[in-house]
Amino acid sequence: MAKEKEIAISGIQASGNLHIGNYIGAIKQFVELQDQYDMYAFVADLHAITVPQEPDKLRKNTLDAVYLYLACGLDSAKTTIFVQSHVPTHTELGWILNTLTPMGELERMTQFKEKSNKEGSLAGLFNYPTLMAADILLYGPDVVPVGEDQIQHIELTRTLARKFNSRFGETFKEPKDLVQKEGARIMGLDDPAKKMSKSAASKNNYIGILDSEDEIRQKIKIAVTDSGKEIKYDPATKPAVSNLLVIMSQMSNEPLKDLEEKFAGKNYGEFKNMLADILVQKLSPIRKKYNELANEPESVLKILQKGAKKALGKSEATMKIVRQKIGLLMNID
Ligand code: AQP
C-alpha cells in the first residue's frame, strides 16, 4: 500500500501588500513543499482583523493573497487553497483552546507585545496565537513552514497540543516548524534592525511582490547600506548589506559564498543594480500571472470552494473527536 503523504499547513494574513519577506520566508517554501507533502495553504482573514481593517479592502486583500499564491506557483491540484473564515471549525477549536491557555502564555508573545503597543490591546490580538494553534492542529500536520517570527506561536501550538492530550487523552500531533536556514527573517530595506513588514510605516521598508519595475528599482536604490565598501555576508557588522545579499541569494538561488566572490571589489551601486535586475526578473512573471488571474475571478472562486470543502471535511473529522472528548452534547438529531 502506498505510504500516505505527510501533511504541511501554513497561512498568510490578508493584511495588505504581500512582500518579498512573505515570499522568501513562506510562499517559496509552500511551493517547494507541495510536491512532497499534502499541502494546505490558507489566507488568514480572521487573523487580519485582529488589527482594524476596512471591510472592502479586507475582501480585496483576501482575494489578492489567493491570486498571489497561485501566481507564485501554488497548484490547486496539489495544494488545498482556502480562506480561513470559510472553514468555521477554526474559530470553534480556537475558542476551545482559549479555555486551556493561561493568560501568561499569551502575554509573553513577542508579536502581541509589538503590535499591542501600536494598535492598543484588543482581545482578538491577544488571542491571535490560540486561533493560529487551531488553524494548525485541526489538520494534524507534520510540519508548518513559516518565517522566524512565527516560531514562538508554533511552540505555543505544541504546548497546547500537549495540554489537551494530557487532559483529554492523545488527540493532537505536535507539529514541527519548518524554517529556512537563510531568508527566515528578511529585514526592512529602510531599517535592517527590524523585519520587513506589510504594516511598516514607510513603503520603502519593503518590496511588494506586485511592485512595478520602477518602484523596485527606486526602492533598491535608496535601500540603506552599511559603512565601508565591502560586499560580504556578516550580519553583525554589515546588517544592511547582509540582508540585501540574502534577498539576492534567495531570489537567484545562488549561494551567498558565490555572490560574495562575484561582487568582490565591486561597489554598492553595481551590486544594487544587479539586485534590482534579479528582483524585476523574478517578480515580473508573478505580476503578469496575478493580473491574468485577477481578470478571471470565477475560476479562482471555484478553487476556493473546492479548498474549503476539503478543509472542512478534514477539520470536521478532528472536531468530532474534540467535541466528544471535552464533553459537548452531540447526536441530538
Ligand atoms: N520579513 C520576513 N521575513 C521572512 N518571513 C516573513 N514572514 C513575514 N514577514 C517576514 C512570514 O510570512 C508568513 C506570513 O506572515 P503574516 O502575513 O501572517 O504575518 P506577519 O508575520 O505579521 O507578516 P507581516 O508582513 O509583518 O505583516 P503585518 O505587517 O500585517 O503584521 C509567515 O510565515 C511569516 O513568518
CSV table of C-alpha atoms and ligand atoms in Angstrom, one decimal:
chain,number,residue,atom,x,y,z
A,1,MET,CA,0.0,0.0,0.0
A,2,ALA,CA,1.3,3.5,-0.9
A,3,LYS,CA,2.5,5.4,2.2
A,4,GLU,CA,0.3,8.4,3.0
A,5,LYS,CA,1.9,11.8,2.4
A,6,GLU,CA,2.9,13.8,5.4
A,7,ILE,CA,0.8,17.0,5.9
A,8,ALA,CA,2.1,20.6,5.8
A,9,ILE,CA,-0.1,23.6,6.6
A,10,SER,CA,0.5,27.4,6.7
A,11,GLY,CA,-1.2,30.7,6.1
A,12,ILE,CA,-0.7,34.3,5.3
A,13,GLN,CA,-2.7,37.2,6.7
A,14,ALA,CA,-4.9,39.1,4.4
A,15,SER,CA,-3.5,42.3,5.7
A,16,GLY,CA,-2.2,44.1,2.6
A,17,ASN,CA,0.7,44.2,0.2
A,18,LEU,CA,2.5,40.8,0.4
A,19,HIS,CA,6.2,41.5,0.2
A,20,ILE,CA,9.3,39.6,-0.7
A,21,GLY,CA,9.8,38.7,3.1
A,22,ASN,CA,6.5,36.8,2.9
A,23,TYR,CA,7.6,35.3,-0.4
A,24,ILE,CA,11.0,34.2,0.7
A,25,GLY,CA,10.1,33.2,4.3
A,26,ALA,CA,6.8,31.5,3.5
A,27,ILE,CA,5.3,31.2,0.0
A,28,LYS,CA,8.5,30.0,-1.7
A,29,GLN,CA,8.6,27.1,0.8
A,30,PHE,CA,5.0,26.3,0.2
A,31,VAL,CA,5.6,25.9,-3.5
A,32,GLU,CA,8.6,23.7,-2.8
A,33,LEU,CA,6.7,21.5,-0.3
A,34,GLN,CA,3.6,20.9,-2.4
A,35,ASP,CA,5.2,18.0,-4.4
A,36,GLN,CA,6.3,16.2,-1.2
A,37,TYR,CA,3.5,16.9,1.2
A,38,ASP,CA,-0.3,17.0,1.4
A,39,MET,CA,-0.1,20.8,1.5
A,40,TYR,CA,-2.8,23.2,2.9
A,41,ALA,CA,-2.3,26.9,2.3
A,42,PHE,CA,-4.9,29.4,3.6
A,43,VAL,CA,-5.5,33.1,3.7
A,44,ALA,CA,-5.9,34.2,7.3
A,45,ASP,CA,-8.7,36.8,7.1
A,46,LEU,CA,-9.8,36.3,10.7
A,47,HIS,CA,-6.2,36.9,11.9
A,48,ALA,CA,-6.1,40.0,9.7
A,49,ILE,CA,-9.0,41.6,11.7
A,50,THR,CA,-7.0,41.4,14.9
A,51,VAL,CA,-6.0,44.9,13.8
A,52,PRO,CA,-8.6,47.2,12.3
A,53,GLN,CA,-9.3,46.6,8.6
A,54,GLU,CA,-11.5,48.4,6.2
A,55,PRO,CA,-14.2,45.8,5.0
A,56,ASP,CA,-13.9,46.4,1.2
A,57,LYS,CA,-10.1,46.4,1.5
A,58,LEU,CA,-10.1,43.2,3.5
A,59,ARG,CA,-12.2,41.4,0.8
A,60,LYS,CA,-9.8,42.7,-1.8
A,61,ASN,CA,-6.7,41.7,0.2
A,62,THR,CA,-8.1,38.2,0.8
A,63,LEU,CA,-8.6,37.6,-3.0
A,64,ASP,CA,-5.3,39.2,-3.8
A,65,ALA,CA,-3.5,36.8,-1.5
A,66,VAL,CA,-5.1,33.9,-3.2
A,67,TYR,CA,-4.2,35.2,-6.7
A,68,LEU,CA,-0.6,35.6,-5.4
A,69,TYR,CA,-0.5,32.1,-4.0
A,70,LEU,CA,-1.4,30.9,-7.5
A,71,ALA,CA,0.8,33.4,-9.3
A,72,CYS,CA,3.8,32.4,-7.2
A,73,GLY,CA,3.4,28.7,-8.2
A,74,LEU,CA,0.9,27.0,-5.8
A,75,ASP,CA,-1.0,24.5,-7.8
A,76,SER,CA,-4.6,23.8,-6.7
A,77,ALA,CA,-4.3,20.2,-7.8
A,78,LYS,CA,-1.5,19.7,-5.3
A,79,THR,CA,-2.3,22.2,-2.6
A,80,THR,CA,-5.6,22.8,-0.8
A,81,ILE,CA,-6.1,26.5,-1.0
A,82,PHE,CA,-8.8,28.1,1.1
A,83,VAL,CA,-9.9,31.1,3.1
A,84,GLN,CA,-9.8,30.7,6.9
A,85,SER,CA,-13.3,32.2,7.5
A,86,HIS,CA,-14.8,29.7,5.1
A,87,VAL,CA,-14.0,26.9,7.5
A,88,PRO,CA,-15.7,27.6,10.8
A,89,THR,CA,-14.0,24.7,12.6
A,90,HIS,CA,-11.0,27.1,13.0
A,91,THR,CA,-12.9,29.5,15.3
A,92,GLU,CA,-14.6,26.7,17.1
A,93,LEU,CA,-11.3,25.0,18.0
A,94,GLY,CA,-9.7,28.4,18.6
A,95,TRP,CA,-12.3,29.1,21.3
A,96,ILE,CA,-11.8,25.7,22.9
A,97,LEU,CA,-8.0,26.2,23.0
A,98,ASN,CA,-8.6,29.6,24.7
A,99,THR,CA,-10.1,27.7,27.6
A,100,LEU,CA,-6.9,25.8,28.1
A,101,THR,CA,-4.5,28.7,27.6
A,102,PRO,CA,-3.1,30.5,30.6
A,103,MET,CA,-3.1,34.3,30.1
A,104,GLY,CA,0.6,34.4,30.9
A,105,GLU,CA,1.4,32.3,27.8
A,106,LEU,CA,-0.3,34.9,25.6
A,107,GLU,CA,1.1,37.9,27.4
A,108,ARG,CA,4.7,36.9,26.7
A,109,MET,CA,4.2,36.5,22.9
A,110,THR,CA,6.6,38.9,21.1
A,111,GLN,CA,4.1,39.7,18.3
A,112,PHE,CA,1.4,40.7,20.8
A,113,LYS,CA,3.8,42.9,22.7
A,114,GLU,CA,5.0,44.6,19.5
A,115,LYS,CA,1.5,45.1,17.9
A,116,SER,CA,-0.4,45.9,21.0
A,117,ASN,CA,1.9,48.9,21.5
A,118,LYS,CA,0.9,50.2,18.1
A,119,GLU,CA,-2.8,49.3,18.0
A,120,GLY,CA,-3.9,49.2,21.6
A,121,SER,CA,-4.7,45.9,23.3
A,122,LEU,CA,-7.6,44.2,21.6
A,123,ALA,CA,-8.8,40.8,22.9
A,124,GLY,CA,-8.5,39.4,19.3
A,125,LEU,CA,-4.9,40.4,19.0
A,126,PHE,CA,-4.2,38.8,22.5
A,127,ASN,CA,-5.9,35.6,21.3
A,128,TYR,CA,-4.2,35.5,17.9
A,129,PRO,CA,-1.9,32.6,18.9
A,130,THR,CA,-4.8,30.3,20.0
A,131,LEU,CA,-6.6,30.8,16.7
A,132,MET,CA,-3.3,30.0,15.0
A,133,ALA,CA,-2.9,26.9,17.1
A,134,ALA,CA,-6.4,25.8,16.0
A,135,ASP,CA,-5.5,26.5,12.3
A,136,ILE,CA,-2.7,24.1,12.6
A,137,LEU,CA,-3.9,21.3,15.0
A,138,LEU,CA,-7.1,20.8,13.0
A,139,TYR,CA,-5.2,19.2,10.2
A,140,GLY,CA,-2.7,17.0,12.1
A,141,PRO,CA,0.3,18.4,10.2
A,142,ASP,CA,3.8,17.1,10.5
A,143,VAL,CA,5.3,20.5,9.5
A,144,VAL,CA,4.4,24.2,9.4
A,145,PRO,CA,6.5,26.2,7.0
A,146,VAL,CA,6.9,29.8,8.4
A,147,GLY,CA,9.3,32.7,8.8
A,148,GLU,CA,11.3,33.1,12.0
A,149,ASP,CA,8.8,35.5,13.7
A,150,GLN,CA,6.2,32.7,13.9
A,151,ILE,CA,8.3,30.1,15.6
A,152,GLN,CA,7.1,31.2,19.1
A,153,HIS,CA,3.5,30.7,18.0
A,154,ILE,CA,4.2,27.2,16.9
A,155,GLU,CA,6.0,26.4,20.1
A,156,LEU,CA,2.7,27.5,21.9
A,157,THR,CA,0.8,25.3,19.5
A,158,ARG,CA,2.8,22.3,20.6
A,159,THR,CA,2.3,23.3,24.3
A,160,LEU,CA,-1.4,23.4,23.7
A,161,ALA,CA,-1.5,20.1,21.9
A,162,ARG,CA,0.3,18.5,24.9
A,163,LYS,CA,-2.0,20.2,27.4
A,164,PHE,CA,-5.1,19.0,25.5
A,165,ASN,CA,-3.6,15.5,25.1
A,166,SER,CA,-2.7,15.2,28.8
A,167,ARG,CA,-6.1,16.4,30.0
A,168,PHE,CA,-8.4,14.6,27.4
A,169,GLY,CA,-6.2,11.8,26.0
A,170,GLU,CA,-4.0,11.6,22.9
A,171,THR,CA,-5.7,13.7,20.2
A,172,PHE,CA,-3.2,16.1,18.6
A,173,LYS,CA,0.1,15.5,16.9
A,174,GLU,CA,2.8,18.0,17.8
A,175,PRO,CA,3.9,19.8,14.6
A,176,LYS,CA,7.4,20.9,13.7
A,177,ASP,CA,8.1,24.4,12.4
A,178,LEU,CA,9.9,24.4,9.1
A,179,VAL,CA,12.1,27.5,8.9
A,180,GLN,CA,14.6,28.3,6.1
A,181,LYS,CA,18.3,28.3,7.1
A,182,GLU,CA,18.6,31.6,5.2
A,183,GLY,CA,15.8,34.0,4.5
A,184,ALA,CA,13.7,33.2,7.5
A,185,ARG,CA,13.8,36.9,8.6
A,186,ILE,CA,14.1,39.4,5.8
A,187,MET,CA,14.8,42.8,7.3
A,188,GLY,CA,13.4,46.2,6.3
A,189,LEU,CA,15.2,48.0,3.5
A,190,ASP,CA,14.9,51.2,5.4
A,191,ASP,CA,16.0,49.7,8.7
A,192,PRO,CA,17.9,46.5,8.8
A,193,ALA,CA,17.3,46.2,12.6
A,194,LYS,CA,13.5,45.5,12.1
A,195,LYS,CA,11.9,42.8,10.0
A,196,MET,CA,10.3,43.7,6.6
A,197,SER,CA,6.6,44.1,7.4
A,198,LYS,CA,3.4,44.9,5.4
A,199,SER,CA,2.3,47.3,8.1
A,200,ALA,CA,5.6,49.2,8.2
A,201,ALA,CA,5.2,53.0,8.3
A,202,SER,CA,7.1,53.6,5.0
A,203,LYS,CA,6.6,51.8,1.7
A,204,ASN,CA,10.4,51.9,1.3
A,205,ASN,CA,10.6,49.3,4.1
A,206,TYR,CA,9.6,46.5,1.7
A,207,ILE,CA,9.5,45.4,-2.0
A,208,GLY,CA,5.9,44.3,-2.6
A,209,ILE,CA,5.5,41.2,-4.8
A,210,LEU,CA,3.4,43.4,-7.0
A,211,ASP,CA,5.6,46.4,-7.1
A,212,SER,CA,6.3,47.8,-10.6
A,213,GLU,CA,9.7,47.7,-12.1
A,214,ASP,CA,10.2,51.4,-11.4
A,215,GLU,CA,9.2,51.0,-7.8
A,216,ILE,CA,11.6,48.1,-7.3
A,217,ARG,CA,14.5,49.9,-8.9
A,218,GLN,CA,13.8,53.1,-6.8
A,219,LYS,CA,13.4,51.2,-3.5
A,220,ILE,CA,16.6,49.2,-4.0
A,221,LYS,CA,18.4,52.4,-5.0
A,222,ILE,CA,17.5,54.1,-1.7
A,223,ALA,CA,17.8,51.0,0.5
A,224,VAL,CA,20.2,51.7,3.4
A,225,THR,CA,23.7,50.2,3.3
A,226,ASP,CA,26.5,50.0,5.8
A,227,SER,CA,29.7,51.9,6.3
A,228,GLY,CA,32.7,50.5,4.4
A,229,LYS,CA,32.7,49.3,0.8
A,230,GLU,CA,32.9,45.5,1.1
A,231,ILE,CA,30.0,43.4,-0.1
A,232,LYS,CA,30.1,40.5,2.3
A,233,TYR,CA,27.7,38.5,4.5
A,234,ASP,CA,28.3,39.5,8.1
A,235,PRO,CA,25.0,40.4,9.8
A,236,ALA,CA,26.8,41.6,13.0
A,237,THR,CA,28.9,44.3,11.3
A,238,LYS,CA,27.1,44.7,7.9
A,239,PRO,CA,23.4,44.1,8.6
A,240,ALA,CA,22.0,46.1,5.7
A,241,VAL,CA,24.3,44.6,3.0
A,242,SER,CA,23.9,41.1,4.5
A,243,ASN,CA,20.1,41.4,4.2
A,244,LEU,CA,20.4,42.5,0.5
A,245,LEU,CA,22.8,39.6,-0.1
A,246,VAL,CA,20.2,37.1,1.4
A,247,ILE,CA,17.5,38.6,-0.8
A,248,MET,CA,19.7,38.2,-3.8
A,249,SER,CA,20.7,34.7,-2.9
A,250,GLN,CA,17.1,33.6,-2.3
A,251,MET,CA,15.8,35.2,-5.5
A,252,SER,CA,18.5,33.9,-7.7
A,253,ASN,CA,19.2,30.6,-6.0
A,254,GLU,CA,22.9,31.4,-5.9
A,255,PRO,CA,24.7,30.6,-2.7
A,256,LEU,CA,25.9,33.5,-0.5
A,257,LYS,CA,29.5,32.5,-0.9
A,258,ASP,CA,29.3,32.6,-4.7
A,259,LEU,CA,27.7,36.1,-4.5
A,260,GLU,CA,30.4,37.4,-2.2
A,261,GLU,CA,33.0,36.2,-4.7
A,262,LYS,CA,31.1,37.7,-7.6
A,263,PHE,CA,31.0,41.1,-6.0
A,264,ALA,CA,34.5,41.2,-4.5
A,265,GLY,CA,36.0,44.6,-5.5
A,266,LYS,CA,32.7,45.9,-6.9
A,267,ASN,CA,30.8,48.8,-5.4
A,268,TYR,CA,27.4,49.1,-3.8
A,269,GLY,CA,26.0,50.8,-6.9
A,270,GLU,CA,26.9,47.8,-9.2
A,271,PHE,CA,25.6,45.4,-6.5
A,272,LYS,CA,22.3,47.2,-6.2
A,273,ASN,CA,21.8,47.4,-9.9
A,274,MET,CA,22.2,43.6,-10.2
A,275,LEU,CA,19.8,43.0,-7.2
A,276,ALA,CA,17.2,45.2,-8.8
A,277,ASP,CA,17.6,43.3,-12.1
A,278,ILE,CA,17.1,40.0,-10.3
A,279,LEU,CA,14.1,41.2,-8.5
A,280,VAL,CA,12.5,42.6,-11.6
A,281,GLN,CA,13.2,39.3,-13.5
A,282,LYS,CA,11.8,37.2,-10.7
A,283,LEU,CA,8.7,39.3,-9.9
A,284,SER,CA,7.6,40.4,-13.4
A,285,PRO,CA,6.2,37.0,-14.4
A,286,ILE,CA,4.4,36.7,-11.0
A,287,ARG,CA,2.8,40.2,-11.5
A,288,LYS,CA,1.8,39.2,-15.0
A,289,LYS,CA,0.2,35.9,-13.8
A,290,TYR,CA,-1.5,37.8,-10.9
A,291,ASN,CA,-3.1,40.2,-13.5
A,292,GLU,CA,-4.4,37.3,-15.6
A,293,LEU,CA,-5.9,35.6,-12.5
A,294,ALA,CA,-7.5,38.9,-11.3
A,295,ASN,CA,-9.2,39.0,-14.7
A,296,GLU,CA,-10.8,35.6,-14.2
A,297,PRO,CA,-12.0,35.6,-10.6
A,298,GLU,CA,-14.7,32.9,-11.3
A,299,SER,CA,-12.1,30.2,-11.8
A,300,VAL,CA,-10.3,31.3,-8.6
A,301,LEU,CA,-13.6,31.2,-6.6
A,302,LYS,CA,-14.0,27.6,-7.8
A,303,ILE,CA,-10.6,26.8,-6.4
A,304,LEU,CA,-11.7,28.3,-3.1
A,305,GLN,CA,-14.9,26.4,-3.0
A,306,LYS,CA,-13.1,23.1,-3.6
A,307,GLY,CA,-10.4,24.1,-1.0
A,308,ALA,CA,-13.0,25.0,1.7
A,309,LYS,CA,-14.9,21.7,1.1
A,310,LYS,CA,-11.8,19.6,1.6
A,311,ALA,CA,-10.5,21.7,4.5
A,312,LEU,CA,-13.9,21.5,6.2
A,313,GLY,CA,-14.1,17.7,5.7
A,314,LYS,CA,-10.7,17.1,7.2
A,315,SER,CA,-11.1,19.6,10.1
A,316,GLU,CA,-14.6,18.5,10.9
A,317,ALA,CA,-13.3,14.9,11.5
A,318,THR,CA,-10.9,16.3,14.1
A,319,MET,CA,-13.6,18.4,15.7
A,320,LYS,CA,-15.9,15.4,16.1
A,321,ILE,CA,-13.2,13.8,18.3
A,322,VAL,CA,-12.6,17.0,20.2
A,323,ARG,CA,-16.2,17.7,20.9
A,324,GLN,CA,-16.7,14.1,22.2
A,325,LYS,CA,-13.6,14.2,24.3
A,326,ILE,CA,-14.3,17.5,26.1
A,327,GLY,CA,-17.9,16.5,26.8
A,328,LEU,CA,-20.1,18.6,24.4
A,329,LEU,CA,-23.5,17.1,23.9
A,330,MET,CA,-23.7,15.5,20.5
A,331,ASN,CA,-26.1,13.5,18.3
A,332,ILE,CA,-29.4,15.3,19.0
A,333,ASP,CA,-30.9,14.5,15.6
B,1,AQP,N1,10.3,39.8,7.0
B,1,AQP,C1,10.0,38.5,6.9
B,1,AQP,N2,11.0,37.6,6.5
B,1,AQP,C2,10.7,36.3,6.4
B,1,AQP,N3,9.4,35.8,6.6
B,1,AQP,C3,8.4,36.6,6.9
B,1,AQP,N4,7.1,36.5,7.1
B,1,AQP,C4,6.6,37.7,7.4
B,1,AQP,N5,7.5,38.7,7.4
B,1,AQP,C5,8.7,38.0,7.0
B,1,AQP,C6,6.4,35.2,7.1
B,1,AQP,O1,5.4,35.3,6.2
B,1,AQP,C7,4.3,34.5,6.6
B,1,AQP,C8,3.0,35.3,6.6
B,1,AQP,O2,3.1,36.3,7.6
B,1,AQP,P1,1.8,37.0,8.0
B,1,AQP,O3,1.2,37.8,6.9
B,1,AQP,O4,0.9,36.0,8.6
B,1,AQP,O5,2.1,37.9,9.2
B,1,AQP,P2,3.4,38.7,9.7
B,1,AQP,O6,4.4,37.7,10.1
B,1,AQP,O7,2.9,39.5,10.8
B,1,AQP,O8,3.8,39.5,8.4
B,1,AQP,P3,4.0,41.0,8.2
B,1,AQP,O9,4.4,41.2,6.8
B,1,AQP,O10,4.8,41.6,9.2
B,1,AQP,O11,2.5,41.5,8.3
B,1,AQP,P4,1.9,42.6,9.2
B,1,AQP,O12,2.7,43.8,9.0
B,1,AQP,O13,0.5,42.6,8.7
B,1,AQP,O14,2.0,42.1,10.6
B,1,AQP,C9,4.7,33.9,8.0
B,1,AQP,O15,5.2,32.6,7.8
B,1,AQP,C10,5.8,34.9,8.4
B,1,AQP,O16,6.7,34.3,9.3
